[in-house]
Tab-separated table of C-alpha atoms in Angstrom:
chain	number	residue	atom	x	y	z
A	1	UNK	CA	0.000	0.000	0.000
A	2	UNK	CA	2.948	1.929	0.782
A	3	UNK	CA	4.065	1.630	-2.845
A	4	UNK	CA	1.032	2.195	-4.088
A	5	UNK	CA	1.078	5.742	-2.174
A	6	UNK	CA	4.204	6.613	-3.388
A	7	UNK	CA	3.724	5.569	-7.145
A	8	UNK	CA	0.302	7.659	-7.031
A	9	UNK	CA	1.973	10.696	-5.214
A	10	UNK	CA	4.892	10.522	-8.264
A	11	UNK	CA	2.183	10.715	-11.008
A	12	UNK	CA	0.132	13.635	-9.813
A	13	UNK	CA	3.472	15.216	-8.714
A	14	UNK	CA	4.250	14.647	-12.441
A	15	UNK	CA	1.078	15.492	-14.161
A	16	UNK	CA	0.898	19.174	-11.598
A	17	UNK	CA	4.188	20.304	-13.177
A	18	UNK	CA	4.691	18.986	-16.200
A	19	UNK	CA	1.008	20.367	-16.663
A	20	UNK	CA	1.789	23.865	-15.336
A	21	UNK	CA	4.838	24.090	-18.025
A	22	UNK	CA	2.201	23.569	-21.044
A	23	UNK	CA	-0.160	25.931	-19.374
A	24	UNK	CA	2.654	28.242	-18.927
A	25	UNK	CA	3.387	28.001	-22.630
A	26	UNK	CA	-0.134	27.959	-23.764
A	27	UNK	CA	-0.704	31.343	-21.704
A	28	UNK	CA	2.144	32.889	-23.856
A	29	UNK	CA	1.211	31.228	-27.183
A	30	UNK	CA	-2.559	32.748	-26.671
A	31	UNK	CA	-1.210	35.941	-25.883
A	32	UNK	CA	0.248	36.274	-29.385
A	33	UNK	CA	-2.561	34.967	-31.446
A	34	UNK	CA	-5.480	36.714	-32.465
A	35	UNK	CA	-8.150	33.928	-33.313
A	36	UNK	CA	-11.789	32.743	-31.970
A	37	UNK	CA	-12.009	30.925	-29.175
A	38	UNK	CA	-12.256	26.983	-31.267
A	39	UNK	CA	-8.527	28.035	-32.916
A	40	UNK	CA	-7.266	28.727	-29.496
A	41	UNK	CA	-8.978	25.087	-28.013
A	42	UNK	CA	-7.137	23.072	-30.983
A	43	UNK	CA	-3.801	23.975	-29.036
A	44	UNK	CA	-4.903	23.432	-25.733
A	45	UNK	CA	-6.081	20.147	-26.773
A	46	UNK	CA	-3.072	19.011	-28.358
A	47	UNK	CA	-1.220	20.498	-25.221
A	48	UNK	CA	-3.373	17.972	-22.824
A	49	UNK	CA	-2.098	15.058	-25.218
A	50	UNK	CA	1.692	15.746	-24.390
A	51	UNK	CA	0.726	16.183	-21.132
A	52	UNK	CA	-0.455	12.275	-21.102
A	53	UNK	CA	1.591	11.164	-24.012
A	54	UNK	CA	4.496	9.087	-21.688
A	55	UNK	CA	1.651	7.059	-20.638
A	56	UNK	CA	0.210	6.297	-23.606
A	57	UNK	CA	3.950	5.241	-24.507
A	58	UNK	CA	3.662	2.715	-21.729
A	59	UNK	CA	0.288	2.027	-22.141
A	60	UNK	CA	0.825	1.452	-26.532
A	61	UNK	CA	4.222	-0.896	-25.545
A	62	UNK	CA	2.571	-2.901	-22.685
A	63	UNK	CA	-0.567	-3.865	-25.343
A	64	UNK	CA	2.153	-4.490	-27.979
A	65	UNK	CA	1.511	-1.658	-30.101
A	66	UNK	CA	5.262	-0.942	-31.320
A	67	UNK	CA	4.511	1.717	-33.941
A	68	UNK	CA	2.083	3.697	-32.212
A	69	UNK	CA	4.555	3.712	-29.052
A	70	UNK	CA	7.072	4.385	-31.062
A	71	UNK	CA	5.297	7.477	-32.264
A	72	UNK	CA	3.739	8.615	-29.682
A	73	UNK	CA	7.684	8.732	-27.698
A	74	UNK	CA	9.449	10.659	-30.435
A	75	UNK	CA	6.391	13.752	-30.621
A	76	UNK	CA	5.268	13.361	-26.907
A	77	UNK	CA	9.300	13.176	-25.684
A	78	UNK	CA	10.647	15.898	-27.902
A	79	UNK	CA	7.627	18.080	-26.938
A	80	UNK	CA	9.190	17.662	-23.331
A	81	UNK	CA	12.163	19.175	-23.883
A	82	UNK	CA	10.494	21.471	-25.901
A	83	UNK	CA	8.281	23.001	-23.901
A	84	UNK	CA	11.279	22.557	-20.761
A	85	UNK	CA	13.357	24.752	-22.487
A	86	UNK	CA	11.023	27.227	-23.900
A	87	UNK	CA	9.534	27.897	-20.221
A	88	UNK	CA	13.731	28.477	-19.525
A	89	UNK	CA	14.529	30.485	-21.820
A	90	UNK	CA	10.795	32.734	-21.794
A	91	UNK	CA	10.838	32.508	-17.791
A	92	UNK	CA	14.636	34.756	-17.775
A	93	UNK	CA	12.727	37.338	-19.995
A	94	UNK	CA	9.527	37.273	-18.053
A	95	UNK	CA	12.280	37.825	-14.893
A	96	UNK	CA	13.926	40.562	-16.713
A	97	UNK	CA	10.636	42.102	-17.722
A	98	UNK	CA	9.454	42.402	-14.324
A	99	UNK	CA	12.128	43.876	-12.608
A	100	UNK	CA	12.694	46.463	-15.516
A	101	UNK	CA	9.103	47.567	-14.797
A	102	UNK	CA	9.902	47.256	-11.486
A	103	UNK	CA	12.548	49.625	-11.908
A	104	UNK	CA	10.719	52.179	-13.846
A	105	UNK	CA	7.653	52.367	-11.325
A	106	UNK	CA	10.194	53.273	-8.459
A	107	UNK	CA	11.941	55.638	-10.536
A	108	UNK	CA	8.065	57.048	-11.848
A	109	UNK	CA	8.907	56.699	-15.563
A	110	UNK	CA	5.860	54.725	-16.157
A	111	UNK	CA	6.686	52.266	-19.379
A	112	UNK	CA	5.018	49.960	-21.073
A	113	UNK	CA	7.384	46.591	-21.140
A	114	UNK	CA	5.391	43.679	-22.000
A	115	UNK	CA	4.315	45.542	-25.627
A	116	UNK	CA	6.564	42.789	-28.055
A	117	UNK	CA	5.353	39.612	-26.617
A	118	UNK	CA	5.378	38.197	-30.231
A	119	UNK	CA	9.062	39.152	-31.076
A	120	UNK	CA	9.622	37.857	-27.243
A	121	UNK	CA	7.690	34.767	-28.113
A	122	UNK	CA	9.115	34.202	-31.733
A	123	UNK	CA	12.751	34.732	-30.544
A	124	UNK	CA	12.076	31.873	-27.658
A	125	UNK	CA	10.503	29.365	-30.295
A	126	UNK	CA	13.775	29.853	-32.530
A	127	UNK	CA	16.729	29.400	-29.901
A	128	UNK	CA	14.376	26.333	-28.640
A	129	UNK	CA	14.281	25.161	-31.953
A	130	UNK	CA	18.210	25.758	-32.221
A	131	UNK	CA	18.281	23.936	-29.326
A	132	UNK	CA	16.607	20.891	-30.240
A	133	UNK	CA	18.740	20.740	-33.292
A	134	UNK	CA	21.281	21.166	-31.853
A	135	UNK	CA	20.548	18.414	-29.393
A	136	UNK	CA	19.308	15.671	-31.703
A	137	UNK	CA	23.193	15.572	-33.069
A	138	UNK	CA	24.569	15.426	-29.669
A	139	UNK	CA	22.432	12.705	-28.569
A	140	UNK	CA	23.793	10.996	-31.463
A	141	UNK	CA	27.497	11.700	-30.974
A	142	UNK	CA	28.834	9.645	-28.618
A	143	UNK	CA	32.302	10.548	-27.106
A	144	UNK	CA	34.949	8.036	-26.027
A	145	UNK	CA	36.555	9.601	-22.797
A	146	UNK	CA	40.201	8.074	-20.865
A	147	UNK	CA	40.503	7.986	-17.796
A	148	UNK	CA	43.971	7.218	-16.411
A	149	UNK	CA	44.397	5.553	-12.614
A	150	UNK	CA	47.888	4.454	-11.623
A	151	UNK	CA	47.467	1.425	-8.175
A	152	UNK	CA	49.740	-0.534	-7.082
A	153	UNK	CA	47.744	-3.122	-6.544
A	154	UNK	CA	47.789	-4.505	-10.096
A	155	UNK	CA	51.120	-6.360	-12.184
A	156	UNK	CA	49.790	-5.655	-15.303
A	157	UNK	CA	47.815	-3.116	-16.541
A	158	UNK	CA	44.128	-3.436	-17.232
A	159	UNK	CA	41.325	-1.487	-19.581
A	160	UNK	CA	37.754	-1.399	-19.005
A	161	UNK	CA	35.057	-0.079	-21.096
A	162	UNK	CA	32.557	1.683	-18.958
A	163	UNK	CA	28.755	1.515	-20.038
A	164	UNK	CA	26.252	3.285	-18.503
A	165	UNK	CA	22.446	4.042	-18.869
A	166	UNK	CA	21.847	2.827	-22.418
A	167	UNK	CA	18.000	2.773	-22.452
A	168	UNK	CA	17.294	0.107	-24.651
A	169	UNK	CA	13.655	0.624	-25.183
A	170	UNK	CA	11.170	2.319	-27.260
A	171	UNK	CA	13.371	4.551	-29.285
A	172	UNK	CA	16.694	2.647	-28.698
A	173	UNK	CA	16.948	-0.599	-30.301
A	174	UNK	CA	19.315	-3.291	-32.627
A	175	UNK	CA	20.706	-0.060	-34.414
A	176	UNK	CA	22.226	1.575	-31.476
A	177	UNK	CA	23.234	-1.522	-30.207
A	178	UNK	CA	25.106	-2.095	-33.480
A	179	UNK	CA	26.636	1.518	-33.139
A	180	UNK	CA	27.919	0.805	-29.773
A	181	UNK	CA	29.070	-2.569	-30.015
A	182	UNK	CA	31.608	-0.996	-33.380
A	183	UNK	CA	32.720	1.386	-30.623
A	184	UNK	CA	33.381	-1.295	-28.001
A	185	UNK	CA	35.042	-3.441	-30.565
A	186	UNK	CA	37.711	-0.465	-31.651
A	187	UNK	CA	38.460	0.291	-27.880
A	188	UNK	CA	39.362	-3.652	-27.625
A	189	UNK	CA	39.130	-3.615	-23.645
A	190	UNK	CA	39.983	-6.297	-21.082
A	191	UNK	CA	36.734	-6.065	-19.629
A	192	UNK	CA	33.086	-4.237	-20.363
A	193	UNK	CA	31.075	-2.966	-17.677
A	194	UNK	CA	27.463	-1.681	-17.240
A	195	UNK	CA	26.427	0.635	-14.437
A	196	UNK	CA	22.678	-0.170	-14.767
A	197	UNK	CA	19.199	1.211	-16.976
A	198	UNK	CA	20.542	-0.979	-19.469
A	199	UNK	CA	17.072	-2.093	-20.798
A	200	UNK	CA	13.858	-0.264	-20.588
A	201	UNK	CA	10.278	-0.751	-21.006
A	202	UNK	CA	8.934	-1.353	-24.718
A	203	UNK	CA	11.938	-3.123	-26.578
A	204	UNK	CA	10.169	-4.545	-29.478
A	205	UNK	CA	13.803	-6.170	-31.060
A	206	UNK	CA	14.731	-7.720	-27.697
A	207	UNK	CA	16.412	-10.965	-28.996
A	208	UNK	CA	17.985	-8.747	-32.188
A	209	UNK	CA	19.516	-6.224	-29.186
A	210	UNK	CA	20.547	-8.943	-26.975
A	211	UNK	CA	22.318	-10.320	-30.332
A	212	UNK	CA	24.090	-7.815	-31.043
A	213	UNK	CA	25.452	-7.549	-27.641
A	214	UNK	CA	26.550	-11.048	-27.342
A	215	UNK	CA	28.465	-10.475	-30.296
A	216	UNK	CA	30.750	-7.850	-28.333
A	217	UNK	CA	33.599	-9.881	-26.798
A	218	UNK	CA	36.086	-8.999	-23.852
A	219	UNK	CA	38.965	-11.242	-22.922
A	220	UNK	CA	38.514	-10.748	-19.026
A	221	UNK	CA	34.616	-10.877	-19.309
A	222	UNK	CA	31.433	-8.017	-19.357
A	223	UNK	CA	30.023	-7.755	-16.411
A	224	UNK	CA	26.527	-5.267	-15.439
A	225	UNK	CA	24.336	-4.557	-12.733
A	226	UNK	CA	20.765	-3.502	-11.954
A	227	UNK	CA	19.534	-0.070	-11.937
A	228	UNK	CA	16.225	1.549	-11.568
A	229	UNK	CA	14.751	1.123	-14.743
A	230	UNK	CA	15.895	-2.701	-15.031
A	231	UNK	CA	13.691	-2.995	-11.680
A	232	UNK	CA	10.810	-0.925	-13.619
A	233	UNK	CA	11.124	-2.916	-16.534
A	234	UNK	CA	11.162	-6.361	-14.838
A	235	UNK	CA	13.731	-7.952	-13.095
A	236	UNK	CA	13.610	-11.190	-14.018
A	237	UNK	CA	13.337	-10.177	-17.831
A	238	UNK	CA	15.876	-7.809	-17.102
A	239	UNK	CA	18.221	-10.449	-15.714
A	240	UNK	CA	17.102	-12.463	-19.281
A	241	UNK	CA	18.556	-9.747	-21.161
A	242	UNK	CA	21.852	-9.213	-19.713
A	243	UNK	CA	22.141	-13.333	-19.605
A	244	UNK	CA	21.473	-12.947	-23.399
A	245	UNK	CA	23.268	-9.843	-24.289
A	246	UNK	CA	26.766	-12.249	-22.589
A	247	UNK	CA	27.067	-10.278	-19.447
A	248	UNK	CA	27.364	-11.690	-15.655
A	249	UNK	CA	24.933	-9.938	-14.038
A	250	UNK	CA	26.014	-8.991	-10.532
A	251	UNK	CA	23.453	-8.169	-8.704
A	252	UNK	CA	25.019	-7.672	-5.056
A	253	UNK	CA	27.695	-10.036	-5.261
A	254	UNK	CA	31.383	-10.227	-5.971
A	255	UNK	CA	33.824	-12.118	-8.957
A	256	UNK	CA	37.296	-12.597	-8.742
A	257	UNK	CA	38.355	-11.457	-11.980
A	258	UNK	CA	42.273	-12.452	-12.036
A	259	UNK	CA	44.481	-12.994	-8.546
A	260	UNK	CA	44.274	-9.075	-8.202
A	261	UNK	CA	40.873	-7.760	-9.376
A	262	UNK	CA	37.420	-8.160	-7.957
A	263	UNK	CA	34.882	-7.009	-9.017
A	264	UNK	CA	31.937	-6.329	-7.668
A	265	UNK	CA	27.951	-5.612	-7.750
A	266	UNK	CA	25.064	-4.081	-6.262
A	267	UNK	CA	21.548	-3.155	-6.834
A	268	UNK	CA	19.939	0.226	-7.138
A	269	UNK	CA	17.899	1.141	-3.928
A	270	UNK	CA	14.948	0.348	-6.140
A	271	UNK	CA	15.081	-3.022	-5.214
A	272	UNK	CA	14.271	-2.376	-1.973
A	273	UNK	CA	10.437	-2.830	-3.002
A	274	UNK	CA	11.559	-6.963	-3.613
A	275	UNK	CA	13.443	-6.817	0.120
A	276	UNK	CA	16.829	-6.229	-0.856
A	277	UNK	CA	18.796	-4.078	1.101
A	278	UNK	CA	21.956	-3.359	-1.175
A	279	UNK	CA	23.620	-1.139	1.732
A	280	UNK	CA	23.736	-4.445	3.594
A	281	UNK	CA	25.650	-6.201	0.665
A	282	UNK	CA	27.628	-3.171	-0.465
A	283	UNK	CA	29.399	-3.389	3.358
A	284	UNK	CA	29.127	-7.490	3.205
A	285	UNK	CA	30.690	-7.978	-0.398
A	286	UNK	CA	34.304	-6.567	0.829
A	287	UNK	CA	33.986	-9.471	3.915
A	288	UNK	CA	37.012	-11.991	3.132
A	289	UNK	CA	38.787	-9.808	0.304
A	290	UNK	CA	42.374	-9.720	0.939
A	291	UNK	CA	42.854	-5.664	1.014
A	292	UNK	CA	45.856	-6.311	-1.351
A	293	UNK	CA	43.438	-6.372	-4.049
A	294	UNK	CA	41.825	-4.176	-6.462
A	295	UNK	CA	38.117	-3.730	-5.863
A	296	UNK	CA	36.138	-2.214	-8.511
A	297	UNK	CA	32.572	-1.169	-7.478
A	298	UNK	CA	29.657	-1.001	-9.863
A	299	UNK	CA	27.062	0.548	-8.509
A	300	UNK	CA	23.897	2.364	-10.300
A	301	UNK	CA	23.174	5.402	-8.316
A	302	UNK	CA	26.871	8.077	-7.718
A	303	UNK	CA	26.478	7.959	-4.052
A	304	UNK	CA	29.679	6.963	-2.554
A	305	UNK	CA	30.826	3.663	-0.744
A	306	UNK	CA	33.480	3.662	0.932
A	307	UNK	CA	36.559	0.423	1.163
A	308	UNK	CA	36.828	0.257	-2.609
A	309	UNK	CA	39.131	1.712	-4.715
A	310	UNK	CA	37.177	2.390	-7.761
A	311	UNK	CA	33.148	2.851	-7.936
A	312	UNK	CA	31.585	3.963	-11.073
A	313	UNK	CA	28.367	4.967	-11.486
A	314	UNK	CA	25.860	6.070	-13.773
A	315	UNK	CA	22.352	7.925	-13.140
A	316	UNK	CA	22.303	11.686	-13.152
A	317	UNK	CA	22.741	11.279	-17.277
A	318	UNK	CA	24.934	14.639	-15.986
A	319	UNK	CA	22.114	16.488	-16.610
A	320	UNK	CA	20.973	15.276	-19.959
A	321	UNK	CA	19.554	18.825	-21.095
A	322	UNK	CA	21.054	22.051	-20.135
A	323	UNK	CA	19.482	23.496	-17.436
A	324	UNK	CA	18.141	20.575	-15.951
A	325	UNK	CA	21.936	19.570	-14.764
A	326	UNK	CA	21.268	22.097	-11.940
A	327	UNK	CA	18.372	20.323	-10.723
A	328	UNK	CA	20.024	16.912	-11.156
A	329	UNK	CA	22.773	18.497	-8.592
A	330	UNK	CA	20.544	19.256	-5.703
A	331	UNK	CA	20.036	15.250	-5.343
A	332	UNK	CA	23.370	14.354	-5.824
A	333	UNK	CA	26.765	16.654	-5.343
A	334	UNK	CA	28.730	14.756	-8.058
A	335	UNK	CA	26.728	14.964	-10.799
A	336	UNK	CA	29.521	13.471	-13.730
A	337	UNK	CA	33.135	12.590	-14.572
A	338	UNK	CA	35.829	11.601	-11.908
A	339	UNK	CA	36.250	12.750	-8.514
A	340	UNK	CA	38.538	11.582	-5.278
A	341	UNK	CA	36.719	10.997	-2.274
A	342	UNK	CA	37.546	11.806	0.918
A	343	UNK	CA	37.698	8.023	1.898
A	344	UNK	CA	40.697	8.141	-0.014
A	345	UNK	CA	38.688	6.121	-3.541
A	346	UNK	CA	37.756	7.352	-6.315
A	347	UNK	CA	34.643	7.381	-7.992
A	348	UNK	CA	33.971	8.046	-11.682
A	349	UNK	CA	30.334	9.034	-13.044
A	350	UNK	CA	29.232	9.020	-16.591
A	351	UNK	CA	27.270	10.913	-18.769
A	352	UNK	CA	25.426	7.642	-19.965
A	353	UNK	CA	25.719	5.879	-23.635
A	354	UNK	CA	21.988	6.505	-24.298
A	355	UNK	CA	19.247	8.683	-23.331
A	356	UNK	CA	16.120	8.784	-21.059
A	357	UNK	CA	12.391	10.105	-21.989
A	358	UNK	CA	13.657	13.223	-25.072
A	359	UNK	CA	15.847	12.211	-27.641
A	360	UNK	CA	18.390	14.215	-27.336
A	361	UNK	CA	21.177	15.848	-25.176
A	362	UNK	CA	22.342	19.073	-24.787
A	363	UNK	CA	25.652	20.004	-23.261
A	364	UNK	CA	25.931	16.580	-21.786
A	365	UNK	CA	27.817	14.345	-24.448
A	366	UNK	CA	26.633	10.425	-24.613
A	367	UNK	CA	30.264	8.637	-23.818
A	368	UNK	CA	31.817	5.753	-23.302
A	369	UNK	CA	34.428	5.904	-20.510
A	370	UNK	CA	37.655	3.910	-21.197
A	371	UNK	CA	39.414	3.341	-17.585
A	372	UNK	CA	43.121	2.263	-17.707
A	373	UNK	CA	44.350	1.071	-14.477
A	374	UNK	CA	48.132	0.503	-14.295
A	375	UNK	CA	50.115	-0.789	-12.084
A	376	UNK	CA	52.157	2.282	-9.445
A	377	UNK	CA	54.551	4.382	-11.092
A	378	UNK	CA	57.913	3.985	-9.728
């Protein structure tokens, strides 16, 4: 019942502000149109479809409706960002606006400000329209970034591909799998990892995807572990898919790669709904390994654990869309790239390989992190 709470309190929650943002931009859009009162309801109509669209994403994949899901997530998605960054960028004028007249009543040279709402309105449509543009490409652009950590806990040096938030779903299928499996096969790394939201709801190519991924090959192994969405989408076909796609799935528990690398797993907190406590097994999984090994920590969600040398992490999508990076960093401090804790490890968060919900990115790269770990300089 608990759950159920919760779930309900998310949707309203949802529904209240992503509602309020299409409000917000119908109240400017109406304010720059001069029509009769039906050519004004046509837009508010479509505007209470977005609104509802993600469900009817859900609602089109769960009744096995591929095209009409598939639809429905590129308009209803992109309208999202849309209508995100248009309340942004319209909001700062709207700020500006108001303290200018602000400004002029105090100083009693009475002005009219709000006169060129169209060329205010017009001017926000194109730079959100830039915007998108702009962010389609970068969604599609996916960077390979080094990272270089020297231990002396390793002989020989060892190179891991890092993974991260794919989102194999609706929009994300055997094609992006293809492009990313070309990348992971010119890196050539010892091993593959995936921090979690590796699958999503609505994959209509699930055994082409899984395929594809099989087909990827890594000399010391791939290895993945559960994040939110693989708990959303179904554990247990989650679990399927990584078993298919050729990686160990580690869900809170520990392999010893070679005689000084471990590696090891843990769920996201989202699993707590099926009893699991992964704070319990992120302490429990360092019990009996000899601290003169390497322990690599994969773990969904960038909030540090401390005993391991290396966690990485996935998540935040560092933001995703520019300004919604800010937001992402009142939850969590560390919001991407690599960072030295105070327990004396270091964590490294990625961007994610994918994307979440719009189709696109903006000023936060999709990347694939390659992590070389050699053995103490001399």
């Amino acid at each position: 019942m608990k759950e159920l709470l919760s779930f309900a309190a998310f949707i309203a929650t949802f529904i209240s502000l992503y509602g309020l943002l299409n409000y917000y931009f119908y109240r400017k859009a109406a304010g720059c149109i001069s029509c009769k009162s039906w050519g004004k309801a046509l837009p508010a109509a479509f505007l209470l479809l977005m609104v509802f669209a993600p469900f009817l994403v859900n609602f089109a994949s769960a009744a096995g409706l591929h095209n009409v899901a598939l639809v429905s997530a590129w308009i209803g998605y992109t309208w999202m960002a849309a209508v995100f960054l248009f309340f942004c960028v319209h909001a700062a004028v709207d700020i500006v606006s108001v303290v200018r007249w602000i400004f002029l009543r105090i100083s009693g040279r009475s002005r009219a400000v709000f006169e060129r709402r169209r060329a205010v309105f017009a001017i926000s449509a194109a730079m959100v329209s830039a915007a998108l543009a702009w962010g389609f490409l970068e969604a599609r652009t996916i960077r390979i970034e080094h990272v270089g950590i020297y231990s002396d806990k390793l002989s020989e040096p060892v190179r891991i591909a890092h993974l991260s938030d794919l989102h194999f779903g609706v929009m994300n299928g055997e094609r992006f799998a293809a492009k990313v499996a070309r990348l992971l096969e010119e890196i050539n790394a010892d091993i593959v990892v995936s921090t979690g939201d590796m699958i999503d709801r609505g994959l209509a190519d699930f055994e082409g995807t899984a395929a594809v991924l099989r087909g990827v090959t890594a000399a010391a192994g791939k290895y993945a572990v559960a994040g939110n969405h693989e708990f959303y989408t179904g554990i247990e076909k989650s679990a399927e898919f990584h078993e298919k796609s050729g990686f160990t799935f580690l869900r809170n528990s520990a392999v010893f790669v070679s005689d000084r690398l471990t590696i090891a797993g843990v769920d996201d907190p989202a699993g707590r709904r099926y009893g699991i406590n992964p704070d319990f097994f992120e302490r429990r999984l360092l019990d009996g390994v000899p601290p003169e090994r390497f322990t690599l920590l994969l773990k969904h969600q960038p909030v540090p654990a401390a005993g391991y040398d290396l966690q990485l992490s996935g998540h935040t999508h560092g933001g995703q869309i520019f300004p919604f990076n800010f937001i992402v960093g009142m939850v969590y401090p560390r919001v991407r790239g690599f960072h030295e804790l105070e327990c004396g490890c270091s964590m490294y968060i990625s961007r994610g390989t994918g994307f979440w919900g719009p189709p696109l990115r903006l000023f936060a790269p999709p990347e694939i992190t390659v992590i070389e770990i050699r053995p103490e300089e001399s």
